[in-house]
XYZ file of C-alpha atoms in Angstrom:
694
model
C 44.147 -18.162 -75.239
C 47.737 -17.390 -76.315
C 50.683 -18.917 -74.527
C 51.648 -15.512 -73.144
C 48.173 -15.011 -71.663
C 48.147 -18.507 -70.124
C 51.456 -17.823 -68.406
C 50.186 -14.476 -67.135
C 46.979 -16.045 -65.772
C 48.935 -18.776 -64.003
C 51.213 -16.176 -62.444
C 48.225 -14.203 -61.148
C 46.628 -17.300 -59.614
C 49.866 -18.213 -57.840
C 50.192 -14.677 -56.568
C 46.680 -14.783 -55.111
C 47.380 -18.055 -53.325
C 50.544 -16.744 -51.698
C 49.725 -15.844 -48.022
C 49.838 -12.161 -47.179
C 51.993 -13.045 -44.230
C 54.934 -13.707 -46.482
C 54.292 -10.901 -48.957
C 57.818 -9.595 -48.452
C 60.107 -8.561 -51.269
C 62.873 -10.822 -52.492
C 65.298 -8.759 -50.429
C 63.548 -9.618 -47.159
C 65.785 -11.880 -45.057
C 64.316 -15.279 -44.232
C 64.719 -14.352 -40.551
C 61.802 -11.940 -40.841
C 59.650 -14.571 -42.519
C 60.460 -17.101 -39.805
C 59.861 -14.582 -37.012
C 56.459 -13.621 -38.384
C 55.478 -17.260 -38.816
C 56.498 -18.051 -35.236
C 54.753 -14.926 -33.933
C 51.495 -15.941 -35.556
C 51.901 -19.427 -34.087
C 52.768 -17.827 -30.714
C 55.901 -19.927 -30.393
C 57.697 -17.481 -28.123
C 60.639 -19.728 -27.271
C 61.542 -20.124 -30.941
C 60.991 -16.392 -31.517
C 63.602 -15.640 -28.864
C 66.273 -17.519 -30.856
C 65.922 -14.903 -33.620
C 66.623 -11.905 -31.353
C 69.683 -9.722 -31.867
C 72.527 -9.951 -29.371
C 71.748 -6.504 -27.957
C 68.064 -7.402 -27.457
C 68.889 -10.753 -25.878
C 71.228 -8.971 -23.476
C 68.303 -6.949 -22.142
C 65.829 -9.776 -21.636
C 66.269 -13.458 -20.853
C 64.456 -16.214 -22.677
C 62.250 -16.864 -19.637
C 61.418 -13.162 -19.247
C 60.676 -12.906 -22.967
C 58.288 -15.851 -22.946
C 56.632 -14.702 -19.708
C 56.144 -11.201 -21.077
C 54.267 -12.431 -24.127
C 52.247 -15.005 -22.188
C 51.311 -12.595 -19.400
C 50.328 -9.764 -21.729
C 48.449 -11.862 -24.255
C 46.666 -13.919 -21.599
C 46.000 -10.785 -19.589
C 44.189 -9.052 -22.436
C 42.385 -12.250 -23.410
C 44.037 -12.717 -26.805
C 42.473 -15.568 -28.772
C 44.321 -15.167 -32.066
C 46.354 -12.877 -34.299
C 46.962 -12.437 -38.015
C 49.825 -10.613 -39.712
C 50.442 -9.036 -43.108
C 53.927 -7.803 -44.015
C 54.797 -4.912 -46.285
C 58.014 -4.104 -48.175
C 61.443 -4.069 -46.574
C 63.273 -0.759 -46.525
C 66.983 -0.168 -45.849
C 68.719 2.852 -44.308
C 72.142 4.312 -45.127
C 73.799 2.060 -42.538
C 72.431 -1.138 -44.026
C 69.816 -1.707 -41.325
C 66.516 -2.932 -42.595
C 62.934 -2.524 -41.344
C 59.781 -4.333 -42.273
C 56.317 -2.793 -41.694
C 53.846 -5.349 -40.372
C 50.110 -4.939 -39.938
C 48.857 -7.082 -37.068
C 45.316 -7.772 -36.004
C 44.860 -8.989 -32.442
C 41.636 -10.898 -31.777
C 40.080 -11.244 -28.345
C 36.779 -12.413 -26.930
C 36.377 -9.202 -24.942
C 37.819 -6.522 -27.219
C 36.930 -8.046 -30.583
C 39.735 -6.920 -32.894
C 42.612 -4.515 -32.456
C 44.514 -3.380 -35.581
C 48.122 -2.313 -35.025
C 51.075 -1.388 -37.227
C 54.576 -2.428 -36.185
C 58.019 -1.757 -37.589
C 60.138 -4.895 -37.398
C 63.820 -3.844 -37.082
C 66.401 -6.194 -38.606
C 70.140 -6.061 -38.004
C 72.828 -8.121 -39.684
C 75.138 -9.923 -37.288
C 77.963 -12.391 -37.793
C 75.514 -15.308 -37.695
C 73.010 -13.660 -40.044
C 70.016 -11.359 -39.863
C 68.373 -10.914 -36.440
C 65.371 -9.107 -34.977
C 66.393 -6.080 -32.932
C 63.522 -6.723 -30.538
C 61.967 -4.344 -28.008
C 58.596 -4.347 -26.154
C 57.325 -2.074 -28.946
C 56.835 -5.316 -30.922
C 54.017 -6.242 -28.509
C 52.378 -2.815 -28.534
C 53.947 0.015 -30.571
C 54.277 2.448 -27.634
C 55.305 -0.097 -25.014
C 58.731 0.652 -23.559
C 61.119 -1.346 -21.422
C 59.919 -1.829 -17.802
C 56.413 -0.693 -18.666
C 53.390 -2.913 -18.143
C 50.202 -3.686 -20.032
C 47.171 -3.753 -17.779
C 43.723 -5.186 -18.475
C 41.280 -4.106 -15.829
C 37.626 -3.613 -15.121
C 36.412 -0.026 -14.875
C 33.440 0.482 -12.617
C 30.600 2.914 -13.130
C 29.454 4.830 -10.096
C 26.472 3.572 -8.165
C 23.369 5.700 -8.595
C 22.549 8.079 -5.767
C 19.258 8.537 -3.917
C 17.446 11.856 -3.511
C 14.423 12.862 -1.472
C 11.520 14.841 -2.957
C 13.341 18.141 -2.346
C 16.571 17.058 -4.120
C 18.316 16.316 -0.828
C 20.954 13.607 -1.204
C 20.242 10.796 1.241
C 22.551 8.118 -0.209
C 25.610 9.342 -2.031
C 29.049 8.474 -3.336
C 31.751 10.463 -1.606
C 35.505 10.281 -1.223
C 36.513 9.310 2.292
C 39.563 10.779 4.049
C 42.435 8.457 3.168
C 45.965 8.400 4.514
C 48.213 7.498 1.595
C 51.838 6.823 0.773
C 53.750 7.849 -2.363
C 56.541 5.235 -2.705
C 58.613 7.473 -5.022
C 59.060 9.929 -2.154
C 59.860 7.399 0.546
C 63.451 6.692 1.496
C 63.549 3.833 3.985
C 60.127 2.128 4.064
C 60.723 0.679 7.524
C 61.464 4.146 8.922
C 58.405 5.482 7.093
C 56.113 2.797 8.522
C 57.471 3.285 12.038
C 56.777 7.033 11.877
C 53.265 6.666 10.429
C 52.111 3.760 12.598
C 51.335 5.612 15.872
C 49.640 8.503 14.088
C 47.033 6.345 12.378
C 46.958 3.564 14.989
C 47.938 0.903 12.485
C 50.706 -1.690 12.951
C 53.867 -0.858 10.999
C 53.819 -4.399 9.637
C 50.421 -3.764 8.011
C 51.694 -0.522 6.459
C 54.709 -2.317 4.985
C 52.446 -5.002 3.561
C 50.479 -2.376 1.605
C 53.739 -1.029 0.162
C 55.049 -4.405 -1.016
C 56.060 -4.423 -4.683
C 55.594 -0.677 -5.083
C 59.057 0.615 -4.244
C 59.906 3.762 -6.195
C 56.543 3.994 -7.946
C 55.150 7.486 -8.376
C 51.633 6.571 -7.330
C 49.371 6.978 -4.328
C 48.840 3.886 -2.205
C 45.866 3.965 0.181
C 47.075 3.012 3.650
C 44.017 3.666 5.830
C 40.492 4.841 4.994
C 38.513 6.823 7.557
C 34.821 7.520 7.945
C 33.629 11.011 7.085
C 34.641 13.375 9.874
C 36.634 10.713 11.734
C 40.137 11.943 10.848
C 41.159 14.750 13.197
C 42.791 17.884 11.799
C 45.771 17.391 14.117
C 46.328 13.913 12.677
C 46.122 15.257 9.124
C 48.762 17.858 9.941
C 51.040 15.305 11.599
C 50.760 12.873 8.669
C 51.683 15.654 6.231
C 55.003 16.105 8.051
C 56.166 12.607 7.082
C 57.931 12.566 3.668
C 55.896 10.442 1.261
C 52.699 10.512 3.345
C 49.578 12.602 2.947
C 45.803 12.729 3.202
C 43.501 12.567 0.182
C 39.818 13.500 0.289
C 38.990 13.815 -3.395
C 40.226 10.913 -5.507
C 41.333 7.727 -3.768
C 38.563 6.088 -1.739
C 35.037 6.350 -3.084
C 32.525 5.083 -0.525
C 28.756 4.839 -0.100
C 27.768 7.445 2.447
C 24.474 8.100 4.187
C 24.659 11.744 5.293
C 21.610 11.508 7.565
C 22.878 8.490 9.483
C 20.000 6.530 10.979
C 17.312 8.515 9.174
C 15.327 6.330 6.789
C 17.773 3.482 7.398
C 15.187 0.730 6.920
C 13.888 2.343 3.759
C 17.234 3.157 2.125
C 19.115 0.099 3.412
C 22.855 -0.345 3.008
C 25.475 -1.856 0.696
C 28.265 -4.359 1.198
C 30.610 -6.768 -0.557
C 28.767 -9.529 -2.370
C 28.776 -12.942 -0.682
C 29.596 -16.200 -2.435
C 25.926 -17.233 -2.300
C 24.785 -13.906 -3.733
C 27.372 -14.096 -6.508
C 26.260 -17.597 -7.459
C 22.705 -16.333 -8.025
C 23.780 -13.460 -10.287
C 23.694 -13.681 -14.070
C 27.325 -13.930 -15.269
C 26.462 -11.462 -18.037
C 25.907 -8.776 -15.399
C 29.623 -8.692 -14.661
C 29.578 -9.183 -10.887
C 32.823 -10.318 -9.266
C 33.721 -11.471 -5.771
C 34.628 -7.874 -4.881
C 31.425 -6.251 -6.178
C 29.507 -3.914 -3.890
C 25.782 -4.684 -3.875
C 22.656 -3.538 -2.087
C 22.012 -5.640 0.998
C 18.672 -4.274 2.205
C 16.064 -1.593 1.590
C 15.984 0.315 -1.681
C 19.704 -0.377 -2.125
C 18.776 -4.045 -2.596
C 15.327 -3.682 -4.182
C 16.658 -1.340 -6.880
C 20.073 -2.974 -7.278
C 19.604 -3.431 -11.028
C 18.836 0.290 -11.407
C 21.402 1.709 -8.989
C 24.384 -0.460 -9.906
C 26.911 0.901 -12.335
C 27.699 -1.226 -15.364
C 31.268 -2.440 -15.495
C 33.526 -1.264 -18.297
C 36.907 -2.562 -19.417
C 40.279 -1.017 -20.227
C 43.533 -2.238 -21.689
C 46.304 0.286 -21.207
C 50.045 0.762 -20.988
C 51.248 1.706 -17.517
C 54.364 3.800 -16.951
C 57.159 2.247 -14.931
C 56.407 4.836 -12.241
C 52.671 4.072 -12.337
C 49.870 5.909 -14.113
C 48.336 5.386 -17.530
C 50.496 6.074 -20.564
C 48.136 4.985 -23.348
C 44.682 3.430 -23.431
C 44.759 0.642 -26.007
C 41.135 -0.431 -25.749
C 38.190 0.807 -23.731
C 34.612 -0.167 -23.043
C 33.289 2.826 -21.111
C 31.733 2.077 -17.758
C 28.127 3.150 -17.312
C 27.065 4.925 -14.148
C 24.034 3.644 -12.290
C 20.758 5.526 -12.319
C 19.646 7.816 -9.511
C 16.443 7.311 -7.532
C 14.075 10.162 -6.744
C 11.795 9.501 -3.789
C 8.555 10.908 -2.460
C 10.258 10.806 0.942
C 10.720 14.168 2.651
C 13.813 13.823 4.813
C 12.662 16.631 7.106
C 9.385 14.837 7.853
C 11.341 11.587 8.187
C 13.673 13.122 10.759
C 10.720 14.520 12.691
C 9.044 11.095 12.716
C 12.206 9.518 14.083
C 12.686 12.286 16.628
C 9.152 11.770 17.914
C 9.534 7.999 18.159
C 12.815 8.373 20.046
C 11.423 11.031 22.381
C 8.114 9.324 23.121
C 9.050 5.673 23.430
C 10.465 4.611 26.759
C 12.587 1.546 27.472
C 11.138 -1.610 25.998
C 8.751 0.139 23.612
C 9.027 -0.417 19.882
C 7.128 1.095 17.029
C 6.732 2.551 13.578
C 5.117 5.486 11.843
C 4.173 6.063 8.210
C 3.248 9.370 6.588
C 1.395 8.965 3.301
C -0.658 10.938 0.807
C -4.141 9.397 0.723
C -4.739 10.380 -2.911
C -1.481 9.135 -4.405
C -0.174 6.537 -1.962
C 3.230 8.249 -2.058
C 5.098 7.821 1.217
C 6.619 10.954 2.762
C 8.096 9.232 5.817
C 8.530 5.668 7.031
C 10.230 5.184 10.366
C 10.820 2.003 12.342
C 12.148 2.168 15.907
C 14.800 1.284 16.914
C 17.024 1.871 13.916
C 20.689 1.692 12.962
C 23.307 3.724 11.128
C 23.956 2.163 7.690
C 27.380 3.819 7.625
C 28.460 1.240 10.223
C 28.436 -1.510 7.614
C 31.546 -0.204 5.875
C 33.776 -1.434 8.699
C 31.667 -3.287 11.229
C 33.270 -5.233 14.053
C 31.788 -8.406 15.506
C 30.645 -6.688 18.693
C 28.519 -4.170 16.777
C 27.104 -6.909 14.564
C 26.127 -8.939 17.626
C 24.432 -5.902 19.174
C 22.388 -5.274 16.031
C 21.244 -8.895 15.985
C 20.616 -9.316 19.715
C 17.001 -10.585 20.006
C 16.676 -8.637 23.255
C 17.939 -5.408 21.703
C 14.784 -4.372 19.877
C 15.853 -5.812 16.491
C 17.088 -2.539 14.961
C 17.640 -4.156 11.530
C 13.969 -5.174 11.388
C 11.662 -2.963 9.333
C 8.427 -2.965 11.302
C 6.657 -0.906 8.621
C 6.914 -3.584 5.951
C 7.706 -6.798 7.836
C 5.854 -6.423 11.127
C 2.568 -8.353 11.175
C 0.092 -7.093 13.755
C -3.553 -7.532 14.609
C -5.098 -4.292 13.286
C -7.458 -3.970 16.215
C -10.184 -1.365 15.956
C -8.671 0.270 12.855
C -10.498 -2.429 10.851
C -13.925 -1.443 12.224
C -14.800 1.089 9.480
C -14.396 -1.724 6.953
C -16.483 -4.194 8.955
C -19.123 -1.464 9.036
C -18.825 -0.931 5.282
C -19.450 -4.618 4.586
C -22.417 -4.784 6.964
C -23.911 -1.623 5.438
C -23.329 -2.990 1.934
C -25.155 -6.199 2.826
C -27.974 -4.407 4.646
C -27.156 -6.169 7.911
C -26.979 -2.791 9.657
C -28.165 0.718 8.868
C -27.146 4.093 10.299
C -30.057 3.813 12.724
C -29.675 0.116 13.555
C -29.305 -0.460 17.312
C -27.571 -3.495 18.774
C -30.442 -5.748 19.914
C -28.968 -8.018 22.569
C -28.126 -7.695 26.247
C -24.796 -6.236 27.442
C -23.893 -6.864 31.093
C -20.864 -5.178 32.672
C -19.558 -4.361 29.177
C -19.709 -8.037 28.259
C -21.833 -9.790 25.683
C -22.534 -13.477 25.409
C -24.066 -13.972 21.960
C -27.476 -15.587 21.714
C -28.532 -17.105 18.379
C -31.701 -19.043 17.833
C -32.322 -18.861 21.555
C -28.968 -20.507 22.400
C -26.203 -18.723 24.293
C -22.686 -18.816 22.810
C -20.949 -19.844 25.994
C -17.783 -18.408 27.544
C -15.734 -16.401 27.097
C -17.925 -13.382 26.376
C -16.912 -10.478 24.133
C -15.716 -7.385 25.970
C -15.867 -3.719 25.179
C -13.662 -1.038 26.732
C -16.373 1.000 28.456
C -20.038 1.911 28.517
C -21.305 5.146 27.012
C -24.528 7.097 26.936
C -26.894 6.790 24.008
C -27.886 3.945 21.732
C -25.435 1.267 20.652
C -25.669 2.310 17.005
C -23.068 2.695 14.251
C -22.066 6.260 15.092
C -21.645 5.693 18.814
C -19.999 2.318 18.296
C -17.314 3.832 16.034
C -16.788 6.907 18.204
C -16.389 4.803 21.354
C -14.778 1.818 19.596
C -17.320 -0.759 20.743
C -16.033 -4.284 20.082
C -19.419 -5.829 20.789
C -21.188 -3.953 18.003
C -18.632 -4.928 15.332
C -18.408 -8.540 16.497
C -22.172 -8.724 16.053
C -21.908 -7.093 12.602
C -19.316 -9.661 11.488
C -21.480 -12.537 12.690
C -24.493 -11.098 10.869
C -22.493 -10.879 7.633
C -21.374 -14.486 7.952
C -18.158 -16.289 7.159
C -18.476 -16.428 3.369
C -19.265 -12.738 2.965
C -16.562 -11.709 5.426
C -14.002 -13.859 3.600
C -15.017 -12.381 0.271
C -14.785 -8.796 1.515
C -11.441 -9.445 3.207
C -10.190 -10.685 -0.150
C -11.383 -7.451 -1.773
C -9.353 -5.564 0.842
C -6.256 -7.600 -0.027
C -6.102 -9.584 3.208
C -4.168 -12.740 2.442
C -1.837 -10.829 0.108
C 1.383 -8.859 0.438
C 0.688 -5.326 -0.700
C 2.727 -4.135 -3.669
C 5.431 -1.715 -2.598
C 8.962 -0.716 -3.585
C 10.253 -2.948 -0.794
C 9.119 -6.479 -0.122
C 6.289 -6.727 2.401
C 5.045 -9.509 4.644
C 1.862 -11.295 3.599
C -1.230 -10.284 5.527
C -3.707 -12.875 6.761
C -7.305 -13.322 7.779
C -6.851 -16.942 8.842
C -3.828 -18.787 10.179
C -4.904 -21.615 7.859
C -6.601 -20.202 4.742
C -7.837 -23.666 3.748
C -9.560 -24.212 7.090
C -11.062 -20.718 7.321
C -12.462 -19.537 10.648
C -12.082 -22.343 13.219
C -15.117 -21.056 15.114
C -17.775 -18.367 15.098
C -15.864 -16.733 17.928
C -12.850 -16.107 15.667
C -15.161 -14.589 13.039
C -16.611 -12.292 15.702
C -13.103 -11.316 16.837
C -12.162 -10.527 13.229
C -14.980 -7.978 13.147
C -12.976 -5.780 15.511
C -9.539 -6.627 14.130
C -8.366 -9.512 16.257
C -8.838 -13.253 15.945
C -6.264 -14.478 13.439
C -6.112 -11.276 11.385
C -2.605 -9.857 10.825
C -1.434 -6.981 8.639
C 1.659 -4.804 8.131
C 1.562 -1.077 8.945
C 2.226 -0.173 5.291
C -0.745 -2.265 4.152
C -3.010 -0.973 6.933
C -2.048 2.634 6.167
C -2.850 2.108 2.485
C -6.119 0.349 3.305
C -7.199 3.225 5.540
C -6.183 5.691 2.812
C -9.102 4.325 0.771
C -11.374 6.332 3.087
C -9.745 9.488 1.717
C -9.369 8.222 -1.849
C -12.900 7.609 -3.093
C -12.973 4.100 -1.662
C -9.875 2.893 -3.555
C -6.778 1.499 -1.832
C -3.787 3.292 -3.398
C -0.673 1.343 -4.252
C 1.924 2.694 -1.826
C 5.078 4.029 -3.433
C 8.218 5.788 -2.333
C 10.204 5.773 -5.595
C 8.753 8.457 -7.855
C 11.239 8.110 -10.706
C 14.717 7.069 -11.682
C 17.066 8.241 -14.387
C 20.554 8.942 -15.628
C 22.396 12.005 -14.382
C 23.694 14.708 -16.692
C 25.673 17.787 -15.752
C 23.012 18.971 -13.329
C 19.528 18.211 -12.027
C 17.957 19.828 -15.091
C 19.963 17.496 -17.353
C 18.543 14.230 -16.045
C 17.165 11.724 -18.496
C 14.365 9.967 -16.656
C 14.080 6.300 -17.516
C 10.841 5.732 -15.667
C 8.403 7.897 -13.742
C 5.741 6.266 -11.584
C 2.260 7.728 -11.545
C -0.196 7.145 -8.685
C -2.126 3.918 -9.104
C -4.800 1.902 -7.333
C -4.063 -1.438 -5.683
C -7.656 -2.429 -4.831
C -10.583 -0.462 -6.197
C -14.067 0.081 -4.843
C -13.583 -1.350 -1.361
C -15.904 1.276 0.153
C -18.832 2.714 -1.790
C -19.392 6.445 -2.181
C -22.586 6.129 -0.123
C -20.779 4.427 2.734
C -17.914 6.931 2.573
C -20.360 9.782 2.993
C -21.600 8.080 6.147
C -18.372 6.735 7.661
C -15.893 9.611 7.153
C -17.990 12.117 9.165
C -18.201 9.545 11.965
C -14.402 9.147 11.881
C -14.180 12.904 12.104
C -16.389 12.649 15.205
C -13.936 10.094 16.647
C -11.512 13.047 16.818
C -13.960 15.687 18.019
C -15.932 13.515 20.450
C -14.310 10.120 20.907
C -11.058 8.224 21.391
C -9.036 10.406 19.001
C -9.512 13.830 20.566
C -5.782 14.351 21.084
C -4.931 14.352 17.368
C -7.197 17.179 16.233
C -5.376 19.862 14.219
C -7.111 23.106 13.382
C -8.010 23.529 9.736
C -7.339 19.932 8.703
C -10.646 18.263 9.555
C -8.767 15.263 10.943
C -10.630 11.938 10.805
C -9.146 8.996 12.667
C -9.541 5.613 14.242
C -7.639 4.237 17.179
C -6.990 0.554 17.691
C -5.635 -1.533 20.542
C -4.875 -5.201 19.982
C -4.084 -7.331 23.015
C -1.374 -9.987 22.936
C -0.151 -12.727 25.262
C -1.895 -15.228 27.487
C -2.468 -12.546 30.116
C -3.002 -9.801 27.537
C 0.098 -8.167 28.955
C 1.249 -6.716 25.614
C -0.496 -4.222 23.397
C -0.339 -3.097 19.793
C -1.400 0.544 19.911
C -2.649 1.932 16.588
C -3.945 5.233 15.414
C -4.512 6.149 11.791
C -5.525 9.731 11.091
C -5.949 11.700 7.879
C -6.879 15.198 6.758
C -10.298 15.700 5.171
C -10.211 19.462 4.556
C -8.295 21.632 2.100
C -5.544 20.406 -0.209
C -3.746 18.497 2.518
C -4.061 14.751 1.932
C -1.689 13.654 4.678
C -2.292 10.400 6.511
C -0.315 9.289 9.562
C -0.297 5.667 10.718
C 1.341 5.046 14.103
C 1.845 1.521 15.457
C 3.446 0.974 18.876
C 4.428 -2.237 20.665
C 4.022 -1.642 24.401
C 3.149 -3.234 27.706
C -0.429 -3.174 28.908
C -1.396 0.296 30.095
C 1.244 2.066 27.963
C 1.355 3.752 24.580
C -1.946 5.639 24.411
C -0.588 9.148 24.957
C 2.589 8.445 22.975
C 0.719 7.411 19.824
C -1.409 10.552 20.029
C 1.560 12.930 20.370
C 3.445 11.323 17.494
C 0.438 11.363 15.170
C -0.732 14.887 15.976
C 2.719 16.417 15.620
C 3.288 14.742 12.262
C -0.109 15.798 10.944
C 0.698 19.441 11.564
C 4.454 19.318 10.862
C 5.713 21.612 8.123
C 9.082 23.076 7.194
C-alpha cells in the first residue's frame, strides 16, 4: 500500500470513529458542541449557563430545569441521542445548527424530531438563543406538554330486539368557561343557589384555571334531573352554561330497575379490586369497572382498552399538536336473548301480585335453546343510583329486613324444589322398573298420612303427609296430577340411596349450573360425604324436600329437559358480542354462542312420552288449571316446599312450558311467602307470561 493510500485509510478510520453528535463543521462554535453534549447527558443546570441573555431573561434557571424535568419525566423519557448537521449563517451573522434528536421512552418507543439550534454571538461569546421549541419543535412559551391516558368507551348492552339496556350517554353538566369569567367569587356566588352547590366548592373546581378557554365541569346531573328553568337561569350567568353532548360520559340504564340483577352496575374500582387486576390491563385507581351482573361477568369484554397520548396544550387549553398516540380501543357490545318487553312484564306482574313481605323471582326461557328471555328478582333496585349514592340509600339497599333488593334470587337463591322434582323421581323409578304406568301404591294411607312398613316393620313417626285425598287409584298419573307426596316418597325408597344419588348426579345436583352469571351450588345432601342421614330424608328427597336445594335458574333448565328431548340445556342470556362499526349492520362479531346441552339424556324418550302428557293433565285436570293458555298445550308442575319449625313459610313453585306449535316458552315462578299465601299469585304471573306477546 502506498504512503498516500495509508494516510487516506487512516483518515477514513478516524472519521468513522468520530461521534455523530459532534459532526459539526469547523465553523461550529464550541458552545453548540457543549450544549449538545450536556443535552444528551440531561445536565439541565449546565445547559442553562449557555443560554443567550434574551432567553435567560424569559426563564429562570429553576424554571428551565423544572420544565425539562417535568416534560421528560411526564412523557417517560428514558434516553435521547443527537446527531448534528452543518452550521449555516444568515446575513446578520446569526448561525443555526440542525440537530436530529431521537427521544426514547418505555411507553412510546422512539420519537424522531428535527430541531434548529439558534446561536447568537454576545460579548462573552456564542450563546444558545433558547426557546421551548428546543424541547418539542412546535412548543411555544406558556404552552404545556401533556401525557395522558385516553380511554376507550365501555361496550353497550342490547336486548334481542336491538334495544339499548345499558348505554354510554352524556349527562347534563353545568360548566364554567374561565376565559369568560370576570370575578370568580362573584361568579361562584351567582351560580351557587341555582345548582345548590356551595360557592366554596365551585371556586375549588376553578382553581388554577383562571383565563383558560376551556370548559370545567362544575356539577353533573342524572338524566332528566336538571330542570329547564335551571338551565335557562344558568345560561344567564357570563361564563356558565349547560352541556349535554361532550363533557360527562356516564353509564346509563334507560329502563331503571328492569333487569337490574341481570345487567348489574358499574362503579369506581376499589383498592382490593385493583390489587387483583393484571397490571398489563392498564387499570388505575380511577377506573370504572363492572360491580355485579353482566357488567362484572363480562368486564373483560365490555371494558375499553386504554390508549395513550402525548400532546402540546395551548396556553388557553385545548390540544395544539399530538406528538404521540396509542389509540384507545372501545369495548365490545353484548347482544342478549333478553326481551326487555317480556322482562318489564315479568317485573310488573311480580310487583302487582306480591303483597308486603312476599319475595320472588320469575324466569322465562326457551326449552329448546336454553336462552333466557326474562329473569326478574323481586324486590329490585335502580342501578343508576350507584353513580352518586348516599349512605342512607346504601343502608336501605342492604337492610336485611328490606327484602335484600341487591340479591339475585334467580341465580343465588337456594330453595327446596318441592313437587317440581317429582317428574324426575318418576323417571328414575320408571327407568329402574320400580314403578310402571299401572303400578298402584301398595300400602295403607290413613287421613292422608303414610307410615312406611318395610319387612313387616313400621317406620315410626313422623309419617309422610300428602295434601289431599283424591278419587281413583294411587298410580303415577293420579299421583302427578294431584301432587301426591306419599307416592313419590315410596318411589324414592324403592330406588334406594345409591341409585337416587347417581341419578341426582346425572341431573347436576351438587353442581352450580353453567350460566353467564355465577350461580349458587345446588345440593342433594347437606354433607355430600355423609349422604342421606336417614331413610326419611331419602323419602323426602323423592318429593323435593329433605336436604335438596336448587336455584331457580337451575330448576328451570332442569325442567326444560322435558321439552328438549330429555336434555338439560345450558342456560344462556348472552347470544353474542362484538365490536361496533358505523351501524348495527357493521358489527364485527367476536363470538356467537350456539345452544348447547349441559346434561344429556336425563329422561329417556320412552319416559318423556309418558310423563309430558301427564304434566299436560296437571294443567287440564290437576293443580295447574289456572295456567292453561289456549293453543299452547301447556304442561306444568306446581311445587310447595315448607320451611320453618312450624312450617310457617312456603316456597311456592310452578314451572310451565308450551308443548304445541313453535312456541317453546317455559316460565318458572318461585315465590317466598307465608303459609297460606302465594298460590293464586304464582298462577297469575305464570299464565300471563306464557301468553304475553308484543
